[in-house]
XYZ file of C-alpha atoms in Angstrom:
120
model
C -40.256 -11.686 15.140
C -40.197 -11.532 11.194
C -40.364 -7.299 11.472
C -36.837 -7.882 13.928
C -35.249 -10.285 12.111
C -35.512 -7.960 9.214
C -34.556 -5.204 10.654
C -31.387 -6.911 11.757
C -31.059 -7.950 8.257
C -30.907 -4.109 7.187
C -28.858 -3.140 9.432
C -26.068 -5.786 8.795
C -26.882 -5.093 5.345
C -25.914 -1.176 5.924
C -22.788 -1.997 8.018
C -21.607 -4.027 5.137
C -22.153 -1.951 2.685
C -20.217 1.346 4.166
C -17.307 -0.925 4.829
C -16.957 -2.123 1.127
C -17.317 1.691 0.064
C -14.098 2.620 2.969
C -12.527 -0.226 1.679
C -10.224 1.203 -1.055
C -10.011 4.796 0.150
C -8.245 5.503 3.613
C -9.443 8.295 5.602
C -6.294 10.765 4.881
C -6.378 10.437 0.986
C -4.819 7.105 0.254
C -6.575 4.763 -2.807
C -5.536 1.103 -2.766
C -3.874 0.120 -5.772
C -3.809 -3.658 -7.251
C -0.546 -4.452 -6.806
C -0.301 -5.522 -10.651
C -0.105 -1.974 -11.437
C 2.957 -0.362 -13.142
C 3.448 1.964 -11.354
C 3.058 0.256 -8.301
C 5.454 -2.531 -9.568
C 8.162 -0.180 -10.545
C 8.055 1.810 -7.250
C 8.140 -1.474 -5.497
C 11.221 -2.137 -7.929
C 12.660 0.971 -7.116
C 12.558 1.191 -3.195
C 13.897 -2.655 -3.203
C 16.863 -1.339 -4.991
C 17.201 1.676 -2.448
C 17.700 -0.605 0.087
C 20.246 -3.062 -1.240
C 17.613 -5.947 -1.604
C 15.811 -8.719 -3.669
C 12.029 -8.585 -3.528
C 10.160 -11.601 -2.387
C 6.604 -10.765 -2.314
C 4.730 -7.327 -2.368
C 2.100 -6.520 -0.031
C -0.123 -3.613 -0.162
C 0.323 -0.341 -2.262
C -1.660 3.215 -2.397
C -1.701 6.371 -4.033
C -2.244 10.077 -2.571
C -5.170 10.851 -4.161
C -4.401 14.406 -4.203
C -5.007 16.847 -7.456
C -1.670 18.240 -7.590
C -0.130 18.880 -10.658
C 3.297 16.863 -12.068
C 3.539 14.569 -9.221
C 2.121 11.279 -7.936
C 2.733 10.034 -4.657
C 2.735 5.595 -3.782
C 3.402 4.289 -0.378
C 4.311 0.608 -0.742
C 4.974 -2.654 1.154
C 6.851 -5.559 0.709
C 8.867 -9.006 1.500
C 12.337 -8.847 0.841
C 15.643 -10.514 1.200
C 18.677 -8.022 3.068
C 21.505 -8.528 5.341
C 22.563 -12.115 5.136
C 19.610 -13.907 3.524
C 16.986 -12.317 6.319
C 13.687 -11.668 5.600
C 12.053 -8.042 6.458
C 9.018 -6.161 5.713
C 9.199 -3.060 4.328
C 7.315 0.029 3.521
C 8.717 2.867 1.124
C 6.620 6.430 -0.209
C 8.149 6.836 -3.851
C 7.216 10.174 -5.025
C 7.216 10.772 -9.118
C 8.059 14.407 -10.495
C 6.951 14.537 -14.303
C 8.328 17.983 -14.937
C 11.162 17.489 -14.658
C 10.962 13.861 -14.405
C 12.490 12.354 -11.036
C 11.687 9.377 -8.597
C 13.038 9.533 -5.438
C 12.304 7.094 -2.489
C 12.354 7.904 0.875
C 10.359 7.105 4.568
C 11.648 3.486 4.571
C 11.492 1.635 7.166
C 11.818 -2.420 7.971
C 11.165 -4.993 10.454
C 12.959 -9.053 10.633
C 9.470 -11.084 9.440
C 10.621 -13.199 12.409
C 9.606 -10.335 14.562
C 5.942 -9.965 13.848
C 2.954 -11.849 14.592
C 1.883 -13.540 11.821
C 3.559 -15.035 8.237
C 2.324 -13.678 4.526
């Protein structure tokens, strides 16, 4: 019984442990990013203003962890106010080009908050 409830112990133990490690890295390359980053923040800025909102809340933000040179690549998601007060969640991938320097935003998308299944 002790020898069982050990082993259970270990193996719980394991599970938990690979799942913290996956945690911050996605599968395809993505890191998760605190969303009190700059970076983060000003892409989060930036793809609010490329769709003609206000920003109510962030949610989640990553970075390609890629080695390629000049460039860094963020997909963020967000809370914000459009079209007549609504509320939507959005998502944005804000790519920044350091030589020469450029942002651009682009693969936005955004669906009414009253439209999903749960509230932030």
């Amino acid at each position: 019984m002790h020898q069982s409830s050990l082993g259970v112990l270990v193996l719980f133990s394991l599970i938990y442990l690979c799942i913290s490690v996956h945690v911050p890295f996605d599968l395809n390359g993505w890191k998760a990013l605190r969303l009190d980053n700059n970076r983060v923040q000003d892409s989060t800025n930036l793809a609010v203003e490329h769709l003609a909102g206000q920003l109510k809340q962030p949610i989640t933000a990553f970075k390609l962890e890629e080695n390629i040179p000049n460039w860094d690549l963020y997909r963020v998601s967000f809370i914000g106010t459009y079209f007549k007060g609504e509320e939507y969640e959005c998502h944005s991938d804000v790519v920044w080009i350091f030589n020469p320097f450029n942002v651009t935003v682009f693969n936005t998308g955004c669906l009414p908050t009253s439209q999903l299944n749960f509230k932030y």
